[in-house]
XYZ file of C-alpha atoms in Angstrom:
705
model
C 180.669 -31.166 210.402
C 183.900 -30.677 211.550
C 185.687 -27.217 210.932
C 187.596 -27.007 207.703
C 191.328 -25.868 207.410
C 193.849 -25.236 204.785
C 196.283 -27.699 204.339
C 198.943 -25.432 202.733
C 198.460 -23.007 206.086
C 198.851 -25.870 208.435
C 201.512 -27.666 206.904
C 204.798 -27.910 208.963
C 203.515 -24.998 211.351
C 204.781 -27.026 214.383
C 208.087 -27.557 213.068
C 211.647 -25.472 213.224
C 212.067 -26.062 209.414
C 214.261 -24.386 207.116
C 211.827 -21.556 206.518
C 211.375 -20.665 210.343
C 215.082 -20.906 210.522
C 215.529 -18.324 207.816
C 213.239 -16.133 209.390
C 214.469 -16.305 213.151
C 218.215 -16.709 212.884
C 221.034 -14.211 211.868
C 221.987 -14.696 208.173
C 225.671 -15.998 209.305
C 224.203 -18.239 212.050
C 221.688 -19.773 209.602
C 224.441 -19.989 207.104
C 226.815 -21.884 209.598
C 223.717 -24.163 210.718
C 223.012 -25.135 207.194
C 226.873 -26.093 206.475
C 226.634 -28.464 209.729
C 223.226 -30.061 208.037
C 224.398 -30.309 204.541
C 228.262 -30.999 205.071
C 228.397 -32.443 208.584
C 230.907 -29.542 209.687
C 230.803 -29.475 213.339
C 228.764 -26.663 214.985
C 230.435 -24.075 217.169
C 229.056 -23.997 220.528
C 228.283 -19.853 220.106
C 226.130 -20.542 217.067
C 224.442 -23.298 219.018
C 223.515 -20.719 221.433
C 221.719 -18.389 219.047
C 220.055 -21.312 217.525
C 218.893 -22.517 221.086
C 217.485 -19.353 221.928
C 215.672 -18.759 218.766
C 214.309 -22.230 219.047
C 213.274 -21.513 222.580
C 211.499 -18.436 221.763
C 209.638 -20.034 218.744
C 208.551 -22.786 220.957
C 207.256 -20.847 223.857
C 205.133 -18.881 220.944
C 203.569 -22.345 220.479
C 202.639 -22.606 224.077
C 205.783 -25.010 224.896
C 206.818 -24.895 228.496
C 209.332 -27.762 228.354
C 211.615 -29.172 226.017
C 212.712 -32.887 225.674
C 215.678 -34.675 223.745
C 213.398 -37.196 221.322
C 215.384 -40.386 220.841
C 214.655 -43.914 219.529
C 216.387 -46.630 221.913
C 216.353 -50.354 221.442
C 212.686 -50.983 222.571
C 211.691 -49.774 219.016
C 209.650 -46.947 220.237
C 210.717 -43.342 221.103
C 211.671 -41.933 224.463
C 211.708 -38.544 225.995
C 212.435 -36.613 229.407
C 210.874 -33.256 229.651
C 212.774 -30.335 231.190
C 211.212 -26.981 231.455
C 212.738 -23.782 230.159
C 212.806 -21.816 233.579
C 216.014 -21.132 235.254
C 216.631 -20.627 239.052
C 214.345 -18.050 240.660
C 216.168 -14.498 241.150
C 215.834 -12.398 244.297
C 212.390 -11.026 242.995
C 211.173 -14.594 242.915
C 210.650 -14.682 239.092
C 211.988 -16.772 236.773
C 213.607 -16.535 233.311
C 213.079 -18.902 230.466
C 216.299 -19.948 229.051
C 217.553 -22.751 226.928
C 221.409 -22.790 226.083
C 223.444 -24.317 223.011
C 224.881 -26.783 225.697
C 221.437 -27.967 226.477
C 220.179 -28.002 222.768
C 223.326 -30.134 221.897
C 223.647 -32.796 224.511
C 221.208 -34.368 227.118
C 221.880 -36.839 229.679
C 218.886 -39.477 230.077
C 219.606 -42.665 232.535
C 220.758 -45.015 230.163
C 220.482 -48.065 232.750
C 217.191 -49.214 232.076
C 217.026 -49.106 228.276
C 217.858 -52.556 226.266
C 221.757 -52.429 225.869
C 222.464 -56.190 225.346
C 225.157 -56.091 228.005
C 227.042 -52.917 226.458
C 225.945 -50.970 229.907
C 225.658 -52.997 233.438
C 222.681 -51.912 235.416
C 224.597 -49.855 237.749
C 226.272 -47.692 235.123
C 223.583 -45.168 234.354
C 225.047 -42.455 232.366
C 224.252 -41.985 228.624
C 224.023 -39.276 226.247
C 221.642 -37.708 223.639
C 223.167 -35.818 221.099
C 221.391 -33.334 218.802
C 220.662 -34.389 215.235
C 220.299 -31.312 213.606
C 219.363 -33.028 209.924
C 216.078 -33.621 211.466
C 214.174 -30.626 212.398
C 212.806 -29.909 216.068
C 209.108 -29.805 216.064
C 206.538 -28.971 218.898
C 203.988 -31.556 220.186
C 200.599 -30.296 221.227
C 198.294 -32.473 223.301
C 196.809 -32.763 226.701
C 200.085 -32.436 228.443
C 200.656 -28.973 226.744
C 203.427 -28.128 224.440
C 206.824 -29.766 224.176
C 209.676 -28.814 222.089
C 211.122 -32.215 220.644
C 214.600 -32.231 219.530
C 215.657 -35.097 217.648
C 218.442 -36.873 219.161
C 220.929 -39.765 218.968
C 221.466 -42.079 222.318
C 224.928 -43.435 223.152
C 226.459 -44.705 225.724
C 229.208 -43.273 228.062
C 231.817 -45.258 226.306
C 230.394 -44.175 222.587
C 228.308 -47.069 221.606
C 225.295 -46.642 219.920
C 222.125 -47.540 222.233
C 219.633 -46.399 219.669
C 218.245 -46.858 216.100
C 219.331 -43.472 214.654
C 223.042 -43.718 215.395
C 223.616 -46.273 213.070
C 221.559 -45.106 210.508
C 223.090 -41.877 210.231
C 226.155 -43.855 209.850
C 225.003 -45.863 207.157
C 223.733 -43.019 205.368
C 227.294 -41.571 205.310
C 228.740 -45.135 204.018
C 226.674 -45.276 201.013
C 226.793 -41.528 200.436
C 230.635 -41.562 200.340
C 230.756 -44.701 197.841
C 227.960 -43.692 195.707
C 229.848 -40.471 194.996
C 232.773 -42.587 193.869
C 230.576 -44.168 191.322
C 229.286 -40.996 189.949
C 232.886 -39.417 189.904
C 233.657 -42.375 187.815
C 230.951 -41.560 185.379
C 232.088 -37.866 185.274
C 229.533 -36.471 187.451
C 231.371 -33.473 189.263
C 228.361 -31.663 190.571
C 226.638 -33.770 192.720
C 227.771 -33.170 196.252
C 225.619 -35.709 198.279
C 223.697 -38.905 197.549
C 220.810 -39.534 200.313
C 218.889 -42.701 200.644
C 215.154 -41.610 200.187
C 212.241 -43.889 201.854
C 208.703 -43.930 201.924
C 207.117 -46.163 204.469
C 203.765 -47.456 203.789
C 201.921 -47.859 207.285
C 199.095 -50.530 207.953
C 196.965 -50.549 210.961
C 193.832 -51.922 212.380
C 191.180 -49.824 214.248
C 188.999 -51.401 216.838
C 186.334 -49.798 219.113
C 187.739 -48.967 222.483
C 184.764 -50.255 224.815
C 185.163 -53.758 222.985
C 189.176 -53.507 223.543
C 188.739 -53.121 227.185
C 187.045 -56.118 227.485
C 189.669 -58.139 225.508
C 192.750 -58.696 227.894
C 194.829 -60.254 225.357
C 194.656 -57.042 223.075
C 195.450 -55.043 226.133
C 199.012 -57.034 226.997
C 199.890 -58.241 223.869
C 198.468 -56.014 220.955
C 196.622 -59.314 219.492
C 193.891 -61.855 220.113
C 195.374 -65.107 221.628
C 191.907 -66.616 221.190
C 189.202 -66.113 218.875
C 187.029 -68.271 216.439
C 186.340 -66.807 212.784
C 183.180 -65.070 212.222
C 181.101 -66.293 209.459
C 182.637 -63.722 207.061
C 186.231 -62.446 206.762
C 187.887 -61.125 204.228
C 186.990 -63.508 201.141
C 184.545 -61.083 199.293
C 187.488 -58.490 198.980
C 184.749 -56.025 199.653
C 186.801 -53.869 202.317
C 189.954 -53.440 200.199
C 189.632 -49.918 199.031
C 186.069 -49.747 199.710
C 184.122 -46.670 201.048
C 185.721 -45.612 204.192
C 183.206 -45.362 207.119
C 182.353 -42.174 208.196
C 183.895 -42.508 211.886
C 186.965 -44.191 210.286
C 186.872 -41.150 207.969
C 186.792 -38.581 210.825
C 189.512 -40.324 212.560
C 191.551 -39.975 209.245
C 191.013 -36.392 208.899
C 191.957 -35.602 212.475
C 195.195 -37.726 212.012
C 196.051 -36.013 208.799
C 195.719 -32.608 210.452
C 198.012 -33.759 213.507
C 200.672 -35.048 211.041
C 200.648 -32.232 208.483
C 201.049 -29.724 211.188
C 204.352 -31.808 212.313
C 205.391 -31.607 208.597
C 204.755 -35.450 208.147
C 203.851 -35.497 204.282
C 200.669 -37.951 204.941
C 199.363 -38.762 201.318
C 197.420 -41.832 200.671
C 194.815 -43.429 203.053
C 192.444 -46.325 202.151
C 190.964 -49.372 203.520
C 193.252 -52.434 203.219
C 192.334 -56.063 202.696
C 191.118 -57.375 205.981
C 188.045 -55.986 207.837
C 188.759 -53.028 210.144
C 192.329 -52.634 208.545
C 193.620 -49.562 206.902
C 196.845 -47.818 205.386
C 198.320 -44.453 205.473
C 201.533 -43.773 203.067
C 203.695 -40.611 203.127
C 205.519 -39.012 200.457
C 209.213 -39.853 200.104
C 211.873 -38.041 202.294
C 215.549 -38.706 203.270
C 215.777 -41.735 205.112
C 216.654 -40.189 208.591
C 213.539 -37.921 208.568
C 211.381 -40.564 207.161
C 212.373 -42.782 210.104
C 211.612 -39.957 212.621
C 208.342 -39.247 210.891
C 207.443 -42.954 210.909
C 207.754 -42.981 214.404
C 205.525 -39.912 214.810
C 202.863 -41.540 212.360
C 202.553 -44.612 214.846
C 202.225 -42.499 217.913
C 199.811 -40.373 216.469
C 197.815 -43.068 215.222
C 197.406 -44.276 218.735
C 196.544 -40.886 220.481
C 194.213 -39.761 217.629
C 192.221 -43.168 217.934
C 191.735 -42.219 221.840
C 189.712 -39.007 220.649
C 187.430 -41.306 218.737
C 186.756 -43.851 221.198
C 188.706 -46.284 218.920
C 192.250 -48.236 219.712
C 194.838 -48.253 216.941
C 196.726 -51.749 216.784
C 199.950 -52.002 215.098
C 200.756 -55.776 215.813
C 201.626 -57.527 212.738
C 198.897 -60.247 213.341
C 196.059 -58.838 215.666
C 193.621 -61.272 214.294
C 193.869 -64.872 213.189
C 192.320 -65.849 209.653
C 192.551 -62.485 208.096
C 195.607 -60.600 206.778
C 198.091 -58.901 209.184
C 199.588 -55.626 208.734
C 203.094 -54.889 207.185
C 205.103 -51.785 206.342
C 206.336 -51.566 202.768
C 209.911 -49.898 202.943
C 210.290 -47.929 199.435
C 213.949 -47.309 199.227
C 215.868 -45.210 196.728
C 219.194 -43.229 196.351
C 218.978 -39.588 194.898
C 221.576 -36.897 194.665
C 221.416 -33.390 196.323
C 220.728 -32.187 192.733
C 217.671 -34.501 191.760
C 219.160 -37.483 190.169
C 217.617 -40.821 190.941
C 220.161 -43.361 190.701
C 217.429 -46.011 190.410
C 215.687 -44.467 187.372
C 216.309 -46.475 184.153
C 215.077 -43.837 181.976
C 213.416 -44.851 178.692
C 216.007 -47.290 177.477
C 217.614 -48.970 180.472
C 219.874 -51.224 178.251
C 221.634 -47.905 177.308
C 221.821 -46.586 180.812
C 225.185 -48.049 181.912
C 224.851 -46.227 185.291
C 221.621 -47.307 186.056
C 222.481 -51.071 185.201
C 225.759 -50.939 187.237
C 223.657 -49.820 190.150
C 221.099 -52.134 189.578
C 223.336 -55.142 189.441
C 225.219 -53.981 192.432
C 222.228 -54.163 194.391
C 221.478 -57.538 193.006
C 224.727 -58.621 194.356
C 224.143 -56.796 197.840
C 220.717 -58.377 198.263
C 222.338 -61.791 197.250
C 225.040 -61.773 199.395
C 223.585 -60.413 202.433
C 219.994 -61.785 202.063
C 220.190 -63.175 205.728
C 220.836 -59.639 207.306
C 217.796 -58.296 205.315
C 215.594 -61.004 206.538
C 216.901 -60.476 210.116
C 216.108 -56.618 209.601
C 212.316 -57.570 209.212
C 212.122 -59.897 212.042
C 210.048 -59.831 215.485
C 207.848 -62.088 217.081
C 204.662 -60.415 215.701
C 206.024 -60.798 211.944
C 206.600 -64.385 212.355
C 202.752 -64.780 211.757
C 202.636 -62.920 208.475
C 205.953 -64.150 206.360
C 205.264 -67.060 204.483
C 201.339 -67.009 205.109
C 200.088 -65.860 201.648
C 199.528 -62.599 202.916
C 203.113 -61.327 203.091
C 206.327 -62.085 201.066
C 207.472 -65.603 201.783
C 210.767 -65.854 204.213
C 212.746 -66.521 201.322
C 214.471 -63.054 200.055
C 214.247 -62.808 196.304
C 214.109 -59.912 193.990
C 211.577 -58.826 191.241
C 212.830 -56.980 188.159
C 209.848 -57.363 185.944
C 209.867 -57.927 182.088
C 211.672 -54.916 180.948
C 214.660 -55.104 183.198
C 214.631 -58.944 183.391
C 215.007 -59.311 179.287
C 217.876 -56.581 179.607
C 219.827 -58.626 181.981
C 219.090 -61.742 180.230
C 220.501 -60.360 177.170
C 223.760 -59.177 179.051
C 224.045 -62.546 180.507
C 223.389 -64.674 177.220
C 224.910 -62.509 174.513
C 227.058 -60.063 176.351
C 225.351 -57.270 175.143
C 221.899 -55.494 175.723
C 220.849 -54.345 172.645
C 217.002 -53.278 173.140
C 214.558 -52.424 175.745
C 210.828 -53.767 175.989
C 208.719 -50.730 175.349
C 205.614 -49.613 177.464
C 202.335 -50.141 175.653
C 198.948 -48.855 175.821
C 195.908 -49.894 177.610
C 193.053 -50.324 175.745
C 189.799 -50.044 177.557
C 187.439 -50.643 174.787
C 185.140 -47.945 176.009
C 185.149 -45.119 173.625
C 184.549 -42.291 176.211
C 187.768 -43.293 178.105
C 190.864 -42.793 176.530
C 193.704 -45.301 176.123
C 196.187 -45.374 179.308
C 199.917 -45.583 178.778
C 200.946 -48.827 180.894
C 204.220 -49.258 182.600
C 206.867 -51.339 180.986
C 206.536 -53.800 183.613
C 203.602 -55.220 186.079
C 204.008 -55.361 189.725
C 204.589 -58.384 192.002
C 203.184 -58.268 195.187
C 204.697 -61.585 196.541
C 208.024 -60.479 196.121
C 209.889 -59.433 199.219
C 212.061 -57.007 197.356
C 210.416 -55.594 194.151
C 211.877 -53.064 191.610
C 208.637 -50.699 191.280
C 209.560 -48.044 188.457
C 212.529 -46.089 190.190
C 212.825 -47.687 193.543
C 212.866 -50.970 195.467
C 209.898 -51.937 197.938
C 211.165 -53.892 200.699
C 207.905 -55.751 201.675
C 208.887 -57.721 204.540
C 209.149 -54.961 207.461
C 206.618 -55.538 210.019
C 203.907 -52.818 210.910
C 204.949 -52.248 214.348
C 208.596 -51.884 213.786
C 210.983 -49.175 213.259
C 211.984 -48.793 209.624
C 215.626 -47.720 210.837
C 216.933 -51.300 210.612
C 216.078 -52.261 207.459
C 217.526 -48.981 205.944
C 220.753 -49.372 207.947
C 221.101 -52.841 206.444
C 220.198 -51.687 202.934
C 222.302 -48.770 202.981
C 225.477 -50.508 204.361
C 225.208 -53.672 201.878
C 225.045 -51.352 198.869
C 227.714 -49.096 200.313
C 230.259 -52.469 200.565
C 229.387 -53.179 196.823
C 229.926 -49.785 195.525
C 233.204 -49.912 197.369
C 234.146 -53.004 195.744
C 233.199 -51.680 192.365
C 234.901 -48.440 192.844
C 238.270 -50.061 193.892
C 238.211 -52.002 190.540
C 237.000 -49.228 188.250
C 239.322 -46.756 189.797
C 242.436 -48.734 188.584
C 240.740 -49.874 185.197
C 242.767 -48.876 182.029
C 239.865 -48.921 179.810
C 236.757 -47.747 182.003
C 233.751 -48.835 179.593
C 234.965 -51.836 179.098
C 235.641 -52.720 182.678
C 232.326 -51.237 183.399
C 230.409 -53.754 180.796
C 232.366 -56.745 182.043
C 231.507 -56.129 185.544
C 227.802 -55.425 184.890
C 227.388 -58.937 183.084
C 229.600 -60.431 185.869
C 227.289 -59.316 188.748
C 224.240 -60.185 186.735
C 225.496 -63.539 186.010
C 226.761 -64.281 189.292
C 223.811 -63.267 191.125
C 220.864 -63.922 188.784
C 219.762 -66.757 191.359
C 218.131 -63.754 193.387
C 215.900 -62.605 190.623
C 212.406 -64.365 190.727
C 209.418 -62.669 188.958
C 206.913 -65.490 189.472
C 204.405 -66.459 192.140
C 206.465 -66.032 195.695
C 203.484 -67.678 197.598
C 203.857 -71.298 195.722
C 205.435 -74.300 197.036
C 207.183 -74.757 193.644
C 208.790 -71.495 194.364
C 209.976 -72.497 197.708
C 211.342 -75.745 196.138
C 213.314 -73.683 193.547
C 214.627 -71.324 195.813
C 216.370 -74.340 197.671
C 217.385 -75.559 194.595
C 219.102 -72.224 193.976
C 220.697 -72.113 197.552
C 218.628 -69.200 198.735
C 218.390 -69.075 202.426
C 214.591 -69.819 203.947
C 214.876 -68.447 207.534
C 211.246 -68.951 208.928
C 211.498 -67.404 212.261
C 212.665 -64.393 214.063
C 214.849 -66.289 216.411
C 216.412 -68.368 213.431
C 217.377 -64.899 211.756
C 219.140 -63.159 214.594
C 222.437 -65.281 214.215
C 223.006 -63.374 210.977
C 223.826 -60.138 212.932
C 227.050 -61.667 214.369
C 228.476 -63.880 211.496
C 232.197 -62.895 210.462
C 230.828 -62.018 207.192
C 228.328 -59.303 208.897
C 230.951 -58.329 211.496
C 233.139 -57.292 208.739
C 230.706 -55.243 206.614
C 229.259 -53.433 209.495
C 233.108 -52.682 210.945
C 234.355 -51.626 207.608
C 231.885 -48.699 207.326
C 232.067 -47.813 211.010
C 228.151 -48.581 211.041
C 228.285 -51.094 214.040
C 231.331 -52.395 216.019
C 231.433 -56.134 216.874
C 230.201 -55.267 220.652
C 227.434 -53.280 219.218
C 226.220 -56.336 216.863
C 226.461 -58.602 219.419
C 224.508 -56.472 222.073
C 221.970 -55.981 219.403
C 221.642 -59.701 218.801
C 220.963 -60.270 222.610
C 218.701 -57.365 222.919
C 216.338 -59.043 220.208
C 216.603 -62.464 221.912
C 215.377 -61.288 225.062
C 212.644 -59.154 223.315
C 211.219 -62.341 221.610
C 211.278 -64.209 224.632
C 209.574 -61.840 227.012
C 207.068 -60.909 224.347
C 206.104 -64.757 223.818
C 206.108 -64.986 227.682
C 203.725 -62.067 228.133
C 201.779 -63.845 225.780
C 201.683 -67.295 227.151
C 200.677 -65.686 230.857
C 198.179 -63.881 229.241
C 196.772 -66.905 227.859
C 196.995 -68.405 231.234
C 195.444 -65.784 233.045
C 192.589 -65.374 230.482
C 191.742 -69.265 230.339
C 191.699 -69.577 233.806
C 190.037 -66.817 235.055
C 187.606 -65.809 232.391
C 186.850 -69.025 229.608
C 186.984 -72.022 231.865
C 184.747 -70.471 234.709
C 182.302 -68.994 232.118
C 182.067 -72.207 230.289
C 181.550 -74.023 233.496
C 178.844 -72.061 234.742
C 177.346 -72.565 231.065
C 177.533 -76.245 231.304
C 175.740 -76.091 234.641
C 173.059 -73.942 233.042
C 172.804 -76.475 230.395
C 172.654 -79.468 232.794
C 169.980 -77.656 235.037
C 167.948 -77.150 231.839
C 168.276 -80.908 230.779
C 167.003 -81.664 234.281
C 163.991 -79.421 234.237
C 162.861 -80.417 231.024
C 163.066 -84.407 231.941
C 161.511 -83.136 235.203
C 158.406 -81.532 233.155
C 158.248 -84.208 230.629
C 159.852 -87.731 231.345
C 159.573 -88.835 227.881
C 161.223 -85.535 226.344
C 163.782 -85.770 223.774
C 166.792 -84.121 225.362
C 169.757 -85.558 223.056
C 170.577 -82.388 221.477
C 171.103 -80.743 225.104
C 172.749 -83.723 226.153
C 175.174 -83.919 223.043
C 176.149 -80.440 223.296
C 176.391 -80.987 227.167
C 179.127 -83.846 226.278
C 180.885 -81.915 223.531
C 181.028 -78.645 225.918
C 182.438 -80.761 228.624
C 184.893 -82.698 226.588
C 186.344 -79.569 225.156
C 186.540 -78.196 228.781
C 188.579 -80.986 230.052
C 190.711 -80.359 226.891
C 191.361 -76.738 227.835
C 192.011 -77.728 231.483
C 194.700 -80.112 230.298
C 196.376 -78.000 228.007
C 196.211 -75.107 230.225
C 197.961 -77.292 232.730
C 200.470 -78.032 230.402
C 201.098 -74.248 229.122
C 201.441 -73.190 232.939
C 204.111 -76.055 233.511
C 205.998 -75.126 230.295
C 206.126 -71.611 231.208
C 207.329 -72.063 234.460
C 210.356 -74.064 233.161
C 211.445 -71.250 230.750
C 212.938 -69.568 234.113
C 215.357 -72.162 234.253
C 216.562 -71.502 230.686
C 219.692 -69.388 230.184
C 218.637 -65.747 229.171
C 219.062 -65.129 225.731
C 219.339 -67.423 222.610
C 218.542 -70.739 224.514
C 215.543 -68.896 226.235
C 214.162 -67.371 223.140
C 214.744 -70.986 221.105
C 212.691 -72.447 223.961
C 209.879 -69.973 223.610
C 209.885 -70.596 219.891
C 210.140 -74.449 220.002
C 208.364 -75.312 223.199
C 206.014 -72.504 224.431
C 204.734 -71.531 221.147
C 203.218 -74.898 220.354
C 201.719 -75.264 223.708
C 199.648 -72.087 223.263
C 198.363 -73.228 220.225
C 197.214 -76.379 221.677
C 195.374 -74.233 224.203
C 194.013 -72.255 221.719
C 192.518 -74.828 219.701
C 189.662 -75.935 222.152
C 188.984 -72.660 223.479
C 188.296 -71.291 219.776
C 185.893 -74.344 219.485
C 184.298 -73.632 222.745
C 183.368 -70.263 221.485
C 181.628 -71.669 218.427
C 179.245 -73.647 220.699
C 178.756 -71.658 223.799
C 175.924 -69.056 224.228
C 177.154 -65.641 222.974
C 176.066 -64.168 226.120
C 177.690 -66.481 228.151
C 181.160 -65.945 226.288
C 183.476 -63.653 228.479
C 184.862 -61.208 225.789
C 183.870 -59.725 222.457
C 184.173 -61.935 219.307
C 185.932 -61.418 216.013
C 182.841 -60.485 214.546
C 182.132 -57.550 217.373
C 185.671 -56.603 216.945
C 186.426 -56.263 213.226
C 182.753 -55.542 211.811
C 181.317 -53.489 214.330
C 183.741 -50.362 214.260
């Protein structure tokens, strides 16, 4: 049995949080820092010096010898450069441990080797990290020792954002400003800030490390490029919410402990649909902190897995034939005094402010569906979206029966006079009390679903940062809020103007609402009739970033400049092409060096056994062996032809212009060639002796954990 621990005692113990700041900072310094955190007031460098010294002393007590500006470049993962606290030795040969306000506020990592999409030339190396005091510093403790991590933004020498955090913070400011205008119109003079709240559910797979190390495809790409389905998959639904195996439960326990120490409110854990698939969900937090915490969750999932001789796979589709992994992004807007703008209350038809916010979001999602789709795009997620295990690639909004009925009343009669009431679930068992039901069921096939007091954006991929979808959500909603405020601030009759505006937005954007089965072919046909975009691949979605509509949107609210949008599009094209290129080259390597030689040896052994049998008994029936040899040889020949074609196609990719042209080539030409190579190999796996097959099977990987 592992040692027990008290969650309340360890939670946040490695975080320089508000409690620690109150204890360690002079009252005036603490108040000034809180003003910066809460109101965005610039922090005086002398205050920063005091904060830095206190932070350093606290970190050293935790065992830290180094600090790092922890940032999130466009790679999608985090980055860090460690500097020790030691200063230059004195004449006595001893060193002091120092950390100044200047070092806390600003760092200077090399920016030349991070993706910039052309914003920075390779020879222009200077980039800056700037302290984000709204996300608390923390100490990471592992085999490398203890490191003080300071969350920072990352910008170029000329001021462009080179990271995920900077535009997120900009978008949060935008939606805050515009949401406050709406609240003031409704007479709210007490709320001082509106913040996007986010809860991001994280799905993942766990496999045995020894088996993982025998799969080059998993090592190089994070997914299996070959693999035949085992006799059993997920069809019995027995893994979903099933009893968690001890080895996995032990991993989850250690993971929770590490996350809780860092102040990450890990709440829910369970088995997911596919064998070897699991999920972790945290409690809602402010969007910026939620994004930082999700990065920590992904990092620690991988790190803790190693301690248990496991490997955590965050790829969206590590195994064909079973469900892939997503990351549902639950989003809402809350005020600093506890008001959730997406709470409909008991009588939504009477909650005018809620209906205005709801129809504003309808308009935002309908107007910018292409941007939302793009924000969830990556090469791995293309395997999920539209595959009847994740939402379709068509953006639609689920509102449910209650809100759908209210909107229909508004659209059809001009007034909403009632709301459907929640009922009670009668179990028919006398010892079980009747349960109060929600007013609306849930719809897991919807990409953007209202779930009580929030929207769940279900398209996001498991390996992605949740910064991008929240940047888009915050900004498109800020735009509609701005338009609404502009109109209502000039209205002579506010009540009448609000009513008319709600009806207008509900009527004009009702096409985005769909409460039915998003997996059905009928919906795709209906969506086309409604004029909703069906953007099937990441490469097809990327152009949404640089349309005149998108440039106008993001520049208006200072979230992105046109140059920053163009750079991000270029980064995504390059990332897609590089990822598929690695996959294709890995397939070539595995097929050429492992699979074909192994199958050749198997055919030689089989031919030898046929000769031995006929030599021993001339009349022996070797038809089965012969037929098997012929089938194996035919598939081997098909594999060799497909391999040669893939090699030629990959070689030709170098002639394509980097960026969009090369990405489209990998999507349209290379990926089909990869599937053509996989097909005969997967058939070979089903007929070649298991002992002769050069890598662990799907059954080995997902059922023997």
